[in-house]
Short mmCIF file of C-alpha atoms in Angstrom, two decimals:
data_model
loop_
_atom_site.label_atom_id
_atom_site.label_comp_id
_atom_site.label_asym_id
_atom_site.label_seq_id
_atom_site.Cartn_x
_atom_site.Cartn_y
_atom_site.Cartn_z
CA TRP A 49 184.31 77.02 82.88
CA GLU A 50 182.06 74.40 81.29
CA LYS A 51 179.24 75.21 83.75
CA SER A 52 179.34 78.93 83.01
CA ALA A 53 179.30 78.35 79.26
CA LYS A 54 176.20 76.14 79.55
CA GLU A 55 174.32 78.80 81.51
CA GLU A 56 175.12 81.41 78.90
CA TYR A 57 173.83 79.16 76.15
CA ILE A 58 170.52 78.55 77.91
CA LEU A 59 170.00 82.27 78.58
CA PHE A 60 170.73 83.01 74.94
CA VAL A 61 168.07 80.54 73.74
CA ARG A 62 165.38 82.00 76.04
CA ASN A 63 165.94 85.58 74.95
CA ILE A 64 165.57 84.91 71.24
CA ASN A 65 162.53 82.55 71.44
CA PHE A 66 160.12 84.52 73.73
CA PHE A 67 157.87 87.23 72.30
CA PRO A 68 155.79 89.66 74.39
CA LEU A 69 151.98 89.89 74.18
CA SER A 70 150.66 93.31 75.13
CA GLN A 71 146.94 93.61 75.97
CA THR A 72 145.00 96.84 76.75
CA ASN A 73 141.38 98.01 76.84
CA SER A 74 139.74 100.97 75.15
CA GLY A 75 136.30 102.52 74.84
CA SER A 76 133.78 104.03 77.28
CA GLY A 77 132.85 100.67 78.80
CA VAL A 78 134.51 98.30 81.25
CA GLY A 79 135.47 94.66 80.88
CA THR A 80 138.14 92.04 81.45
CA VAL A 81 140.33 90.05 79.05
CA THR A 82 141.59 86.59 79.92
CA ILE A 83 144.48 84.89 78.12
CA LYS A 84 144.85 81.12 78.23
CA ILE A 85 147.82 79.27 76.67
CA LEU A 86 146.78 76.32 74.54
CA ASN A 87 150.24 75.09 73.53
CA GLY A 88 153.78 76.33 73.96
CA PHE A 89 155.25 77.98 77.02
CA LYS A 90 154.87 81.23 78.88
CA SER A 91 157.75 83.09 80.46
CA GLN A 92 158.21 82.40 84.15
CA ASN A 93 159.10 86.02 84.68
CA SER A 94 155.99 87.51 86.30
CA ASN A 95 156.88 90.96 84.95
CA LEU A 96 156.70 89.72 81.38
CA ASN A 97 153.71 88.51 79.42
CA ALA A 98 155.82 86.62 76.93
CA TYR A 99 155.42 83.31 75.12
CA THR A 100 157.71 81.00 73.15
CA LYS A 101 157.68 81.32 69.39
CA GLY A 102 154.84 79.29 67.88
CA SER A 103 152.74 79.24 71.07
CA THR A 104 148.95 79.41 70.66
CA VAL A 105 146.83 81.39 73.12
CA GLU A 106 143.09 81.76 73.60
CA ILE A 107 141.91 85.35 74.26
CA LYS A 108 138.43 86.05 75.65
CA ALA A 109 136.80 89.44 76.30
CA THR A 110 134.11 89.63 79.03
CA PRO A 111 132.23 92.93 79.46
CA ASN A 112 131.14 94.10 82.92
CA ASN A 113 127.52 94.79 83.74
CA GLY A 114 126.34 97.79 81.76
CA SER A 115 128.98 97.40 79.05
CA PHE A 116 129.35 95.36 75.88
CA PHE A 117 132.28 94.13 73.82
CA GLN A 118 132.61 96.16 70.62
CA CYS A 119 135.60 94.69 68.73
CA TRP A 120 139.32 93.87 68.69
CA HIS A 121 142.13 96.13 67.52
CA GLY A 122 145.81 95.53 66.83
CA ASP A 123 146.99 92.03 65.94
CA VAL A 124 143.44 90.66 66.42
CA THR A 125 140.41 91.99 64.60
CA GLY A 126 136.73 91.22 64.52
CA THR A 127 133.75 91.38 66.87
CA ASP A 128 133.88 87.83 68.25
CA PRO A 129 134.82 88.14 71.96
CA HIS A 130 136.61 84.77 71.68
CA CYS A 131 139.67 84.42 69.45
CA ILE A 132 142.86 82.34 68.94
CA LEU A 133 146.27 83.99 68.43
CA THR A 134 149.58 82.39 67.34
CA ILE A 135 152.67 84.00 68.84
CA ASP A 136 155.12 84.39 65.92
CA GLY A 137 156.49 87.74 67.03
CA PRO A 138 155.68 90.58 69.41
CA LYS A 139 151.89 91.03 69.57
CA SER A 140 149.58 93.82 70.67
CA VAL A 141 145.87 93.28 71.32
CA VAL A 142 143.32 95.96 72.22
CA ALA A 143 139.80 95.06 73.43
CA GLU A 144 137.22 97.81 72.93
CA PHE A 145 134.36 97.92 75.45
CA GLU A 146 131.50 100.41 75.20
CA VAL A 147 128.79 101.41 77.66
CA LEU A 148 125.34 100.02 76.93
CA THR A 149 122.73 102.62 75.98
CA TYR A 150 118.96 102.27 76.24
CA PRO A 151 115.98 103.95 74.57
CA LEU A 152 113.29 105.87 76.48
CA THR A 153 109.71 105.71 75.20
CA LEU A 154 107.21 108.24 76.62
CA GLN A 155 103.45 107.85 76.21
CA ILE A 156 100.37 109.87 77.28
CA THR A 157 97.22 108.02 78.41
CA GLY A 158 93.86 108.89 79.95
CA SER A 159 90.99 111.20 79.09
CA GLY A 160 93.02 114.37 79.67
CA GLU A 161 95.96 116.07 78.03
CA GLY A 162 99.48 116.89 79.14
CA SER A 163 103.17 116.43 78.44
CA ILE A 164 106.24 114.62 79.81
CA THR A 165 109.55 116.47 79.94
CA PRO A 166 112.84 114.60 80.64
CA SER A 167 115.64 116.46 82.41
CA THR A 168 118.02 115.28 79.67
CA THR A 169 117.00 114.67 76.08
CA ALA A 170 118.85 111.98 74.16
CA ALA A 171 118.20 109.31 71.56
CA GLU A 172 119.48 106.71 74.05
CA TYR A 173 120.76 106.90 77.63
CA PRO A 174 123.95 105.24 79.01
CA HIS A 175 123.70 102.43 81.52
CA GLY A 176 123.34 103.75 85.05
CA SER A 177 122.35 107.27 84.05
CA VAL A 178 119.48 108.95 85.93
CA VAL A 179 116.81 111.08 84.25
CA THR A 180 114.05 113.04 86.00
CA LEU A 181 110.67 113.05 84.23
CA THR A 182 108.18 115.87 84.84
CA ALA A 183 104.48 115.46 84.03
CA THR A 184 102.70 118.74 83.20
CA PRO A 185 98.90 118.66 82.71
CA ALA A 186 97.21 120.89 80.16
CA GLN A 187 94.50 123.33 81.18
CA GLY A 188 91.38 121.46 82.25
CA SER A 189 93.30 118.28 83.05
CA VAL A 190 95.16 116.88 86.05
CA PHE A 191 98.00 114.37 86.32
CA ARG A 192 96.86 111.13 87.94
CA ARG A 193 99.75 108.62 87.96
CA TRP A 194 102.74 107.06 86.20
CA GLY A 195 102.60 103.71 84.45
CA GLY A 196 104.85 101.27 82.62
CA ASP A 197 108.38 101.31 84.07
CA ALA A 198 107.45 104.04 86.59
CA ILE A 199 105.00 104.05 89.48
CA GLY A 200 103.63 106.76 91.76
CA SER A 201 101.47 109.86 91.60
CA SER A 202 104.07 112.59 92.15
CA PRO A 203 104.46 114.72 88.98
CA GLU A 204 108.26 114.23 89.11
CA LYS A 205 109.82 110.78 88.72
CA ARG A 206 113.49 109.66 88.63
CA ILE A 207 114.38 106.87 86.18
CA THR A 208 117.63 104.86 86.44
CA PHE A 209 118.60 103.18 83.17
CA ASP A 210 119.53 99.53 83.40
CA SER A 211 117.43 98.58 80.36
CA GLY A 212 115.14 100.20 77.81
CA LYS A 213 112.31 102.09 79.54
CA THR A 214 108.70 102.74 78.56
CA VAL A 215 106.92 105.27 80.78
CA THR A 216 103.29 106.40 80.57
CA ALA A 217 101.72 109.44 82.21
CA GLU A 218 97.97 109.34 82.78
CA PHE A 219 96.13 112.66 82.59
CA VAL A 220 92.45 113.01 83.45
CA ARG A 221 90.02 115.57 82.06
CA MET A 222 88.33 117.64 84.79
CA TYR A 223 85.03 119.54 84.70
CA SER A 224 83.59 122.22 86.97
CA LEU A 225 80.15 122.17 88.60
CA SER A 226 78.63 125.55 89.52
CA VAL A 227 75.74 125.35 92.02
CA SER A 228 73.58 128.31 93.04
CA THR A 229 70.18 128.98 94.64
CA LYS A 230 67.23 131.02 93.42
CA GLY A 231 66.01 133.06 96.35
CA LYS A 232 68.26 134.78 98.86
CA ASN A 233 68.75 132.89 102.13
CA GLN A 234 65.92 130.52 101.21
CA GLY A 235 67.98 127.31 101.18
CA VAL A 236 71.31 125.62 100.50
CA VAL A 237 72.58 122.81 98.28
CA GLN A 238 74.86 120.06 99.58
CA ARG A 239 77.07 118.17 97.11
CA SER A 240 78.91 114.88 97.44
CA PRO A 241 81.80 114.69 96.90
CA GLU A 242 82.60 118.30 97.83
CA THR A 243 85.29 119.65 95.49
CA ASP A 244 85.85 122.34 92.87
CA GLU A 245 86.40 120.05 89.87
CA TYR A 246 85.34 116.53 88.99
CA GLU A 247 86.89 113.82 86.88
CA VAL A 248 85.17 113.06 83.59
CA GLY A 249 82.64 110.27 84.03
CA SER A 250 82.20 110.83 87.77
CA THR A 251 78.80 111.39 89.41
CA VAL A 252 77.94 114.18 91.85
CA LYS A 253 74.97 113.88 94.22
CA LEU A 254 73.08 117.07 95.08
CA ARG A 255 70.61 117.67 97.91
CA ALA A 256 68.49 120.81 98.24
CA ILE A 257 67.83 121.81 101.87
CA PRO A 258 65.27 124.62 102.32
CA ALA A 259 65.65 127.15 105.12
CA GLU A 260 63.04 127.34 107.86
CA GLY A 261 59.73 128.55 106.46
CA HIS A 262 60.67 127.67 102.88
CA GLU A 263 60.28 124.75 100.51
CA PHE A 264 62.19 123.40 97.53
CA VAL A 265 60.45 124.00 94.21
CA GLN A 266 62.59 122.52 91.41
CA TRP A 267 66.01 122.29 89.76
CA HIS A 268 67.19 124.39 86.82
CA GLY A 269 70.10 124.01 84.42
CA ALA A 270 71.88 120.64 84.22
CA ALA A 271 69.41 119.10 86.73
CA VAL A 272 65.65 118.81 86.34
CA GLY A 273 62.76 117.70 88.52
CA ALA A 274 61.07 118.63 91.77
CA LYS A 275 62.72 116.03 93.97
CA PRO A 276 65.17 117.58 96.47
CA THR A 277 67.91 115.07 95.54
CA CYS A 278 69.49 114.44 92.15
CA SER A 279 72.66 113.04 90.51
CA ILE A 280 74.80 114.87 87.95
CA ALA A 281 77.00 112.98 85.43
CA MET A 282 80.16 115.02 84.88
CA ASN A 283 80.83 114.84 81.14
CA ALA A 284 81.14 118.63 80.68
CA ASN A 285 81.26 121.85 82.68
CA LYS A 286 77.80 122.19 84.26
CA THR A 287 75.64 124.73 86.09
CA VAL A 288 72.78 123.86 88.45
CA THR A 289 70.32 126.16 90.23
CA ALA A 290 68.00 125.12 93.08
CA GLU A 291 64.78 127.12 93.38
CA PHE A 292 63.23 127.71 96.81
CA ARG A 293 60.18 129.72 97.87
CA PRO A 294 58.55 130.79 101.13
CA LEU A 295 55.94 128.43 102.52
CA PRO A 296 52.34 129.71 102.72
CA THR A 297 50.99 130.31 106.25
CA PHE A 298 47.68 129.23 107.76
CA ASP A 299 45.81 130.27 110.92
CA LEU A 300 45.33 127.89 113.80
CA LYS A 301 42.48 129.15 116.03
CA VAL A 302 41.29 127.40 119.18
CA THR A 303 38.09 128.45 120.93
CA HIS A 304 36.81 127.31 124.30
CA THR A 305 33.34 125.85 124.82
CA GLY A 306 31.38 124.46 127.77
CA SER A 307 30.63 125.63 131.30
CA GLY A 308 34.17 125.26 132.48
CA ARG A 309 37.38 127.18 132.00
CA GLY A 310 40.88 126.24 130.92
CA VAL A 311 43.83 127.14 128.70
CA VAL A 312 45.22 125.65 125.46
CA LEU A 313 48.87 126.02 124.49
CA PRO A 314 50.19 127.19 122.15
CA THR A 315 47.86 130.09 121.69
CA ASN A 316 46.26 131.14 118.41
CA GLN A 317 48.85 132.04 115.72
CA PRO A 318 49.70 131.47 112.04
CA TYR A 319 51.90 128.48 111.02
CA TRP A 320 53.83 127.58 107.89
CA LYS A 321 52.30 124.95 105.69
CA GLY A 322 53.17 121.48 106.91
CA SER A 323 53.90 122.56 110.47
CA VAL A 324 53.14 119.93 113.09
CA VAL A 325 51.67 121.47 116.24
CA ASN A 326 51.14 119.73 119.57
CA LEU A 327 48.17 121.24 121.44
CA VAL A 328 47.92 120.82 125.20
CA ALA A 329 44.68 121.55 127.08
CA LYS A 330 44.79 122.29 130.81
CA ALA A 331 41.55 122.77 132.84
CA ASN A 332 41.29 125.33 135.63
CA ASP A 333 40.62 124.24 139.24
CA GLY A 334 37.10 122.89 139.60
CA CYS A 335 36.90 122.13 135.86
CA VAL A 336 37.70 119.18 133.60
CA PHE A 337 38.66 118.90 129.91
CA ASP A 338 35.88 117.22 127.90
CA GLY A 339 37.52 116.85 124.49
CA TRP A 340 38.43 118.45 121.16
CA GLY A 341 36.10 119.49 118.37
CA GLY A 342 36.10 121.18 114.97
CA ASP A 343 39.26 120.28 112.98
CA ALA A 344 40.53 118.07 115.84
CA ALA A 345 39.07 115.14 117.71
CA GLY A 346 39.78 113.13 120.83
CA LEU A 347 39.43 113.19 124.57
CA GLU A 348 43.11 113.27 125.50
CA ALA A 349 44.48 116.57 126.74
CA ASN A 350 47.34 116.32 124.17
CA CYS A 351 46.45 116.63 120.49
CA THR A 352 48.78 116.77 117.43
CA VAL A 353 47.66 118.45 114.20
CA THR A 354 49.37 119.15 110.85
CA VAL A 355 48.69 122.63 109.48
CA ASN A 356 48.00 122.42 105.74
CA ALA A 357 45.02 124.80 105.79
CA ASN A 358 43.30 127.24 108.13
CA LEU A 359 42.18 125.23 111.18
CA ALA A 360 39.39 125.98 113.64
CA ILE A 361 39.49 123.81 116.76
CA THR A 362 37.34 123.83 119.88
CA ALA A 363 38.39 122.77 123.34
CA ALA A 364 35.53 121.87 125.66
CA PHE A 365 35.78 122.38 129.44
CA SER A 366 33.03 121.78 132.03
CA ARG A 367 32.61 122.78 135.63
CA VAL A 368 32.60 120.05 138.24
CA GLU A 369 29.28 120.14 140.14
CA VAL A 370 29.56 119.38 143.93
CA PRO A 371 26.26 118.28 145.48
CA ASP A 372 25.09 119.86 148.78
CA THR A 373 25.74 117.65 151.77
CA ASP A 374 24.14 117.88 155.25
CA ILE A 375 26.49 117.07 158.10
CA THR A 376 25.08 116.40 161.54
#
């Protein structure tokens, strides 16, 4: 009987001197709350979070990555994540965690114009959210690349928010270069680099190539001069025309002199100015070639001349004389 009475007394003391401490979380964020007893006793019953009357506990709120501690509610108030609570009755503590949000700053750079459009528009974006940015160039410009907290040259870019982001989009002003020729089928113009539009500040090299029997005269428009090559600085839309004209022709006549006979190739004909002609003299049997005369000189059977005027050339051949011989 004495033993049973003692047990009832002890159970009675425990029930009236332990008070529960309820702890919950609220808010859009995530975090953990730890409770550490500084003095007093905690119930040994694992199903109860109860402490003896007068116990002092330390409560600490720790937000997870991407969240922050906002404040306490219930029997603890304030924004300090670390607090001390005295257990003098049943207590309820609520820790509010909120998701971190970050700003997005968009900037346009470069010589061109354009815009950046986010897939979702907000003053700030929650931690872990993903936004797709689209770069759209204005007319006469092209998108070159992203900068800041984004890299790449694709006009669409996905941004994951784990901090505040600053993104730049570089647009470049483009200009057209129109090239034509004066004179149908008289020549062509090569350009380097070969493209439809050019970035502002770039340089384009042009080369005028005349067709056979023609010559380059001069440039018109954004290019000037009589040299067949030129460079164009692209700081505006530009137009260039290359003028060609037919070359003048001159006669090349070869006459034969001397007692002998032979042929000269090529035969008499007109040539375009500047033509280089290789003349070949070939003596007939019993004859020899003696040399060139007129507008050519030399004793070799091959002769090269440049036709810049009417030319009159002579080719001398002589007969080979065979003395009479008596044979006995």
